[in-house]
Tab-separated table of C-alpha atoms in Angstrom:
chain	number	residue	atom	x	y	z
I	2	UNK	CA	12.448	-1.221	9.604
I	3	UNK	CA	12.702	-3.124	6.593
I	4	UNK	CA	14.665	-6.880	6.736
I	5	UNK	CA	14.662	-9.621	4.351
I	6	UNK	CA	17.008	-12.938	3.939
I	7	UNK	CA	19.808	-11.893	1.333
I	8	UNK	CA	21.569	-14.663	1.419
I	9	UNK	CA	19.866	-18.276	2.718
I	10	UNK	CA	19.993	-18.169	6.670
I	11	UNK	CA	21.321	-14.549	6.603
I	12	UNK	CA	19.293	-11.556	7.135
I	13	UNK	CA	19.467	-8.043	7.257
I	14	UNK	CA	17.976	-5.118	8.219
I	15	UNK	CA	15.293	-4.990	10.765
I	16	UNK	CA	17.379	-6.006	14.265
I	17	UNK	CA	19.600	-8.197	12.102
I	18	UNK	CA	23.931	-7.090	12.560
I	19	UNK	CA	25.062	-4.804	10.035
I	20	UNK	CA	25.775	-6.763	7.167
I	21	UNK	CA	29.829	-6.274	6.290
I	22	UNK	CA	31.118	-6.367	2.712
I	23	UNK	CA	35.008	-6.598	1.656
I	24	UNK	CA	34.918	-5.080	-1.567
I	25	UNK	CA	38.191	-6.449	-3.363
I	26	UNK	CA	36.484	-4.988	-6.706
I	27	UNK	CA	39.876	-4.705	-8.750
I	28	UNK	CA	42.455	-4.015	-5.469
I	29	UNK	CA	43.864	-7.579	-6.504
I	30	UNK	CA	46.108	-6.547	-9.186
I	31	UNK	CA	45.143	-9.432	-11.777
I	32	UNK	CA	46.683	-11.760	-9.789
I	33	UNK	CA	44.532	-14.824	-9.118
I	34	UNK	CA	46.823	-15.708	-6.277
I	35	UNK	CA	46.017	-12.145	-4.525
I	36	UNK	CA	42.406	-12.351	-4.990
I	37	UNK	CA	42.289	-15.336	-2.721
I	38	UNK	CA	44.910	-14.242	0.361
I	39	UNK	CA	42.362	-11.538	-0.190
I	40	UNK	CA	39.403	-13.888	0.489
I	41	UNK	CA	41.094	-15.257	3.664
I	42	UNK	CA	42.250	-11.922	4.991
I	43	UNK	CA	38.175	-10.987	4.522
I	44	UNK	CA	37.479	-13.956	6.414
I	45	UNK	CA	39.789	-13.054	9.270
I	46	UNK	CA	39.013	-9.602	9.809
I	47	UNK	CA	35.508	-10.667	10.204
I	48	UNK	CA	33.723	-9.445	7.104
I	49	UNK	CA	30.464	-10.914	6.231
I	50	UNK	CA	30.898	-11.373	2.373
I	51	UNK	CA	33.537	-10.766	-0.351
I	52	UNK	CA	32.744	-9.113	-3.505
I	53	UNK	CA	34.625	-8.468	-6.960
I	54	UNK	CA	33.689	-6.544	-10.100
I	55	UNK	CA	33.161	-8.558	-13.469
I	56	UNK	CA	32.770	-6.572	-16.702
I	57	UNK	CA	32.223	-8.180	-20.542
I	58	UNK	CA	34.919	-5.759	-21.865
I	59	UNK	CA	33.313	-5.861	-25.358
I	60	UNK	CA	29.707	-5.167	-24.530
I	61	UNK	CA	30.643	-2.231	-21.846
I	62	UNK	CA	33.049	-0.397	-24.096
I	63	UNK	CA	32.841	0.522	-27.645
I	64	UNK	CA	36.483	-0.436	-29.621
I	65	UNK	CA	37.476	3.576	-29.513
I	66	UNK	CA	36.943	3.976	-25.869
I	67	UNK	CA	39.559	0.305	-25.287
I	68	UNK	CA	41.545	1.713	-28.363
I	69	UNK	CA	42.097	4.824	-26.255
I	70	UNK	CA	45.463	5.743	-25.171
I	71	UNK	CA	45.989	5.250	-21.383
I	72	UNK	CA	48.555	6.784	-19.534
I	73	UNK	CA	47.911	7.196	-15.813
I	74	UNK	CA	50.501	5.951	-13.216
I	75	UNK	CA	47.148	3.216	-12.202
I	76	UNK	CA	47.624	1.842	-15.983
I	77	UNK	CA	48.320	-1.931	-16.450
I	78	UNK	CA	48.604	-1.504	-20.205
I	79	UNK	CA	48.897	1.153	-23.300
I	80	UNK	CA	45.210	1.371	-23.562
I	81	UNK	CA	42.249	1.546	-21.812
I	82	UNK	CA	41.412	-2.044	-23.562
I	83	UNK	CA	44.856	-3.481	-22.499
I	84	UNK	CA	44.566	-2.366	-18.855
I	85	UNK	CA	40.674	-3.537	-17.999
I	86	UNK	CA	41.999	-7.315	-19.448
I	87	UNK	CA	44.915	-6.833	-17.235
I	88	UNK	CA	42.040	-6.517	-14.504
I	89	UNK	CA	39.626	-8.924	-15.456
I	90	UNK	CA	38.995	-12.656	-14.541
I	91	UNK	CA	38.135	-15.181	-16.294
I	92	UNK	CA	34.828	-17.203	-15.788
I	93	UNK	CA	37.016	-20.403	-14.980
I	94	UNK	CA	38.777	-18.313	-12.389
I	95	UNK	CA	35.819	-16.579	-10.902
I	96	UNK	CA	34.387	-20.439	-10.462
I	97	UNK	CA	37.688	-20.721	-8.779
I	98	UNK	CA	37.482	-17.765	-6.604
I	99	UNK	CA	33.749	-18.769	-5.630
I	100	UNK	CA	34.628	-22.122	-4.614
I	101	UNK	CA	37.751	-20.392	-2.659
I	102	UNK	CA	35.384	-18.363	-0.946
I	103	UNK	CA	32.941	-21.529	-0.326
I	104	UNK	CA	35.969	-23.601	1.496
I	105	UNK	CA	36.845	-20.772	3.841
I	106	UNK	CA	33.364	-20.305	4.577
I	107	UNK	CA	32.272	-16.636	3.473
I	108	UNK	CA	30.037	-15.217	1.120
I	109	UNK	CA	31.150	-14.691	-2.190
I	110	UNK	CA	28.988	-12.231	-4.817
I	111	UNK	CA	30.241	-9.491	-7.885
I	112	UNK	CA	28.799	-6.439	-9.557
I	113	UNK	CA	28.237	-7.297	-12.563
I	114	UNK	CA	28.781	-4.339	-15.352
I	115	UNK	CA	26.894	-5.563	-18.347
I	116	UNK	CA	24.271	-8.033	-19.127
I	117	UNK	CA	26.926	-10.930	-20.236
I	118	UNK	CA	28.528	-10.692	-17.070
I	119	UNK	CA	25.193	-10.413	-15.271
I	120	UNK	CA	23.810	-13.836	-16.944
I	121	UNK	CA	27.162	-15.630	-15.968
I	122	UNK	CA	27.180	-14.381	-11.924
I	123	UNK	CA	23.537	-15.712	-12.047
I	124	UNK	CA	24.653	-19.220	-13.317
I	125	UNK	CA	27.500	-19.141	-11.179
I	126	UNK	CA	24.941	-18.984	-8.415
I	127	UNK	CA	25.899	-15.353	-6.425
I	128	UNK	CA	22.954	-15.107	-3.684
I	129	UNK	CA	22.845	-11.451	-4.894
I	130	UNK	CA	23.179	-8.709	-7.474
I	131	UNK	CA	25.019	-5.290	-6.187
I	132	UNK	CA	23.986	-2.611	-8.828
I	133	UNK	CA	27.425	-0.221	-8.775
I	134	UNK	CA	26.759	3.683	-8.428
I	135	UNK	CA	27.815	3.821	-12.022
I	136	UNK	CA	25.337	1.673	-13.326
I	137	UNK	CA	22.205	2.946	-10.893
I	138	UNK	CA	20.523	5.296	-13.448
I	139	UNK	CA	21.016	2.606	-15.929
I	140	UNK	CA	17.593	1.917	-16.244
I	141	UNK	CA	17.253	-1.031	-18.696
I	142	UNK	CA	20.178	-2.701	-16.757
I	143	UNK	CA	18.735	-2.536	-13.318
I	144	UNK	CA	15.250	-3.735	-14.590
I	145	UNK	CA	16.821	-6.894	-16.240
I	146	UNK	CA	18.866	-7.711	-13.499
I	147	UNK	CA	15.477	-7.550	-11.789
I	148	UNK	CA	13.935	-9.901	-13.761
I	149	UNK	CA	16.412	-12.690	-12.194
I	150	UNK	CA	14.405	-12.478	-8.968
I	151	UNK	CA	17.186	-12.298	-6.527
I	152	UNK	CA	18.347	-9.928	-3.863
I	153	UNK	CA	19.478	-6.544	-5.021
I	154	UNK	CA	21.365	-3.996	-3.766
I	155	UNK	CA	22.001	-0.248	-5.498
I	156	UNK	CA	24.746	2.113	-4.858
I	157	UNK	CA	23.695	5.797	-5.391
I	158	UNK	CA	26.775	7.224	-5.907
I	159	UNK	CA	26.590	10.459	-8.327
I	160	UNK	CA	22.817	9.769	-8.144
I	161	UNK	CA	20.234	12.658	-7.323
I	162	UNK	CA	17.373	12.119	-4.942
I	163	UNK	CA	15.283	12.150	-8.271
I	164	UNK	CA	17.002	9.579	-9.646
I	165	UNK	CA	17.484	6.990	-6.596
I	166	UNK	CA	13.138	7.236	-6.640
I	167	UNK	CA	12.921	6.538	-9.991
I	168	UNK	CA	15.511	3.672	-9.357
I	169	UNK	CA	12.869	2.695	-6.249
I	170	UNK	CA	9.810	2.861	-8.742
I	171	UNK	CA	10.864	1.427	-11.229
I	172	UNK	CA	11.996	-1.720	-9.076
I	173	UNK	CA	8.847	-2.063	-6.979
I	174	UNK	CA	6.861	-3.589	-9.585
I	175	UNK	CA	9.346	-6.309	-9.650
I	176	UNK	CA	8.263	-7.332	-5.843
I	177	UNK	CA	12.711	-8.459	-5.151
I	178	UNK	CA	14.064	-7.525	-1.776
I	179	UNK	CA	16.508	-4.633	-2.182
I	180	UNK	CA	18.327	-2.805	-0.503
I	181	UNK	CA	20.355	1.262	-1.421
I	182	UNK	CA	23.982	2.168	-0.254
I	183	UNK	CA	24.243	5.702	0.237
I	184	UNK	CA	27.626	6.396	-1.374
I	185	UNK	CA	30.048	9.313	-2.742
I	186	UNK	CA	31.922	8.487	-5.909
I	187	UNK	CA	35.294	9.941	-4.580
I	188	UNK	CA	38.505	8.452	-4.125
I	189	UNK	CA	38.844	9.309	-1.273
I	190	UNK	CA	35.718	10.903	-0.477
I	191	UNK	CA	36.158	14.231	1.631
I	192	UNK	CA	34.461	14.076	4.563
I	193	UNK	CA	32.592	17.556	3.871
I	194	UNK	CA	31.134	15.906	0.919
I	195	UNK	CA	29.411	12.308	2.656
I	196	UNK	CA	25.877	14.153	4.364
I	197	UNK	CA	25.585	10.988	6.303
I	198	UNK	CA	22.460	12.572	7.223
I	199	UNK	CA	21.018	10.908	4.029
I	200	UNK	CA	20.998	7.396	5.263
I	201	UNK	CA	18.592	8.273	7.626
I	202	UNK	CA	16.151	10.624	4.435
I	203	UNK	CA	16.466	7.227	2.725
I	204	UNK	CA	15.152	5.937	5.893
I	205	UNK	CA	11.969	7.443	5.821
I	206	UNK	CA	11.257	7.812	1.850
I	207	UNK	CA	11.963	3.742	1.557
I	208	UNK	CA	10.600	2.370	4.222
I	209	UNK	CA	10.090	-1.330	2.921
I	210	UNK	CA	14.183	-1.017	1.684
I	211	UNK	CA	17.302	-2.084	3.476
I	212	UNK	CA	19.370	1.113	4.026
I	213	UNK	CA	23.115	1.146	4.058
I	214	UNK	CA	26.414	2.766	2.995
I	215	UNK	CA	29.228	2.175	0.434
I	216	UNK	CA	32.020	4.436	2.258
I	217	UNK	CA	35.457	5.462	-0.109
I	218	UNK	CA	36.607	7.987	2.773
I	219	UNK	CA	39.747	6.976	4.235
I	220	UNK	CA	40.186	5.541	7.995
I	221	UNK	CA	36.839	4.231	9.785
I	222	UNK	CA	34.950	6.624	11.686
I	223	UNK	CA	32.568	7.875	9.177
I	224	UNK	CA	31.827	4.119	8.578
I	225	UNK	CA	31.551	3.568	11.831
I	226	UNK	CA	29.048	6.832	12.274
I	227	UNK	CA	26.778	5.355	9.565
I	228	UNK	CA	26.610	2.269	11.179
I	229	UNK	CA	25.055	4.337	14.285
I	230	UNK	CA	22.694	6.236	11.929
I	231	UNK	CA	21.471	2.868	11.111
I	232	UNK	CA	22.982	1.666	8.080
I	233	UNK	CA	22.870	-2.187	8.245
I	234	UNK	CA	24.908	-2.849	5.115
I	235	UNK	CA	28.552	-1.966	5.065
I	236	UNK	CA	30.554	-2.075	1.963
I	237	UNK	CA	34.171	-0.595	2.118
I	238	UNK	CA	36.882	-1.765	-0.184
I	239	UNK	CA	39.593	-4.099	1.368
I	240	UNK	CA	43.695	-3.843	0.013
I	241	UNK	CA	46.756	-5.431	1.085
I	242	UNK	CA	48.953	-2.644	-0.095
I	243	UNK	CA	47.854	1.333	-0.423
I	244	UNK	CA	50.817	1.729	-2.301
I	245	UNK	CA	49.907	-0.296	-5.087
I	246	UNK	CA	48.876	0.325	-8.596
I	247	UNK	CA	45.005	1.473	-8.771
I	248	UNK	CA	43.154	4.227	-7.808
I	249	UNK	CA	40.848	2.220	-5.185
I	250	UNK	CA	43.798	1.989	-2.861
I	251	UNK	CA	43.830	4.889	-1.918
I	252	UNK	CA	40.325	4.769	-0.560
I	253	UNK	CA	40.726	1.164	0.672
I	254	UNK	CA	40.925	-0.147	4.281
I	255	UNK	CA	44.551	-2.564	4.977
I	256	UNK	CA	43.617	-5.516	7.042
I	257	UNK	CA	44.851	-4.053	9.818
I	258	UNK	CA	41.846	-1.007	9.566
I	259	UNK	CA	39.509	-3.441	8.252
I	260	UNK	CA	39.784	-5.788	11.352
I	261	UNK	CA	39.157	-2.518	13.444
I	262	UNK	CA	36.395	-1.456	11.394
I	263	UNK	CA	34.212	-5.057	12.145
I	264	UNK	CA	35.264	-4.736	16.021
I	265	UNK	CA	33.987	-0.993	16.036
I	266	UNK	CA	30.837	-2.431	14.091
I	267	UNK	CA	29.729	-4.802	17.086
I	268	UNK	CA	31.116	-2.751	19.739
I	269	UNK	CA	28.621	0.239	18.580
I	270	UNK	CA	25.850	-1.919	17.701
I	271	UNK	CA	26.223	-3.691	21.643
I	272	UNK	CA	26.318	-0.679	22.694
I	273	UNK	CA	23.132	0.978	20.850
I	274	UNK	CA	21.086	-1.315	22.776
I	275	UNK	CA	17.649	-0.327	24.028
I	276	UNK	CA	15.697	2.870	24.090
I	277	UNK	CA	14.585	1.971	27.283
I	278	UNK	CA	16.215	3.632	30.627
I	279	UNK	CA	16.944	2.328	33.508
I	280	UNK	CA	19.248	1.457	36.103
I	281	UNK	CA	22.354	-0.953	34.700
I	282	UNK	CA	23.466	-3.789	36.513
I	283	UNK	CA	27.296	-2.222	35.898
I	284	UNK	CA	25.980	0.648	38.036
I	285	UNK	CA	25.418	-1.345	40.772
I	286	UNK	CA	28.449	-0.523	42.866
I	287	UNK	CA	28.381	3.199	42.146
I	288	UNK	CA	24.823	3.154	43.432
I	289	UNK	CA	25.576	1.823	46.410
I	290	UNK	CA	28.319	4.724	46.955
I	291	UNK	CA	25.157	7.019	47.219
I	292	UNK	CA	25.044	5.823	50.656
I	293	UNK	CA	21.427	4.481	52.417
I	294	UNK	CA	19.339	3.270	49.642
I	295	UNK	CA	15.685	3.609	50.582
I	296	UNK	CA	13.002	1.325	49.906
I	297	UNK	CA	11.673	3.984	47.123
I	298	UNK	CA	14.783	3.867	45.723
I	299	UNK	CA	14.828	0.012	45.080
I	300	UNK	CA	11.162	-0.111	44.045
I	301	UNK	CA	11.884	2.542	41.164
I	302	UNK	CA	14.495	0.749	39.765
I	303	UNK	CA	15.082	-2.322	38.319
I	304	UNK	CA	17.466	-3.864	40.738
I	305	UNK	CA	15.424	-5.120	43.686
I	306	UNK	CA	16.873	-8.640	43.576
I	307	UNK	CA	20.358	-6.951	44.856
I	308	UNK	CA	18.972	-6.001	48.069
């Protein structure tokens, strides 16, 4: 199975633990202040890294798509324009939010949406890349984001099988470590519609990549089942409020489920443990219960240093 250091001194894949992501993406409102209780509240539940979304509003959109009207109940402004600047963050403030992330000792990283924003998270110094299902059959993007040499991982979202090989391909010549999320672009995603099944068919196509899964179902079971399947990269969006304004809420774990989620992570991967079978210490006493225990039985078991 494939492994590789993402971030110096942390490794995953392989026998490495499942590598858990709080995706805050845009879940803090445009608040500054919320974005970093969000950072601590990662940090607490036990997540592994925080990430957040930075776009270059002007290079992403054309001026009639952020002229558009926008009138959804999620809006933050009267167009499309008005409510992504509502959303975004400055540079200055994502410096802030990295070094926020730095004193409370978690990893910090971003998708980044468009080359400008890609060039600044690299001089800001983000251990990796994350490639968003929206962007993975954006072929150009992907290969310059390659070019920085770092750690990259791809969400496949609305991708077909097709496509996520072509993705592969087309990366391979760059020699980075990467890893894909098997992912459904729905908020939230219905369970009918996940096929978890194709965590492990990326298993065996990519050998030499990092499988995992970018769940937007709602509650933590299905996470928890790809975790099983072997998905050793988590990403599920964190909130503090699934009331709130935004259509990621919805789909979004409160601290409460996100705590959960990381104990159910360890718990199941303790309790994978080996393929091998034999006779468990905590089965000791029960044995015994069998009544005489015979010298045969001792010898074909692993416990001979109890009798």
């Amino acid at each position: 199975m494939a492994s590789f250091e993402l971030v110096p001194g942390c490794w995953v894949g392989g026998n490495c633990p499942c590598f858990i992501i709080a995706e805050i993406g845009q879940n803090h409102q445009g608040d500054i202040n919320i974005a970093k209780n969000m950072i601590e509240v990662a940090k607490k539940c036990g997540a592994n890294c925080v990430k957040f979304q930075k776009s270059d509003l002007n290079s992403r959109f054309n001026k009639a798509a952020l002229d558009r009207p926008y009138t959804s109940h999620h809006s933050w402004g009267n167009t499309y324009g008005q409510h992504r600047a509502h959303l975004e963050f400055s540079e200055s403030q994502f410096k802030e939010l990295k070094k926020h992330a730095e004193r409370h000792e978690i990893i910090f990283s971003a998708s980044g949406m468009d080359m400008v924003s890609l060039r600044f998270l690299n001089q800001l110094g983000v251990p990796f890349f994350k490639i968003g299902s929206g962007d993975a059959n954006n072929y150009s993007l992907i290969q310059d984001v390659a070019r920085f040499g770092k750690p990259l991982i791809v969400s496949t979202g609305m991708q077909s099988i097709d496509t996520v090989q072509k993705v592969y391909y087309l990366l391979k010549q760059f020699n980075i470590k990467l890893g894909f999320l098997h992912c459904v672009s729905a908020y939230p995603a219905p369970p009918s519609d996940i096929n978890l099944r194709v965590i492990q068919s990326y298993q065996e196509k990519f050998p030499d990549v990092v499988i995992g899964y970018s769940g937007h179902e709602t509650g933590t079971d299905i996470s928890i089942a790809a975790v099983a399947l072997g998905a050793k990269i988590l990403e599920r969006h964190l909130t503090l409020d699934k009331t709130w304004k935004g259509s990621d809420h919805c789909a979004s774990l409160d601290p409460e489920e996100f705590q959960q989620l990381v104990s159910q992570v360890r718990n199941v991967e303790t309790a994978l443990g080996s393929h091998i079978k034999i006779v468990r210490e905590s089965e000791i006493a029960c044995y015994r219960k069998k009544g005489s225990v015979t010298s045969t039985d001792i010898a074909t078991t692993n416990l001979a240093k109890h009798w």
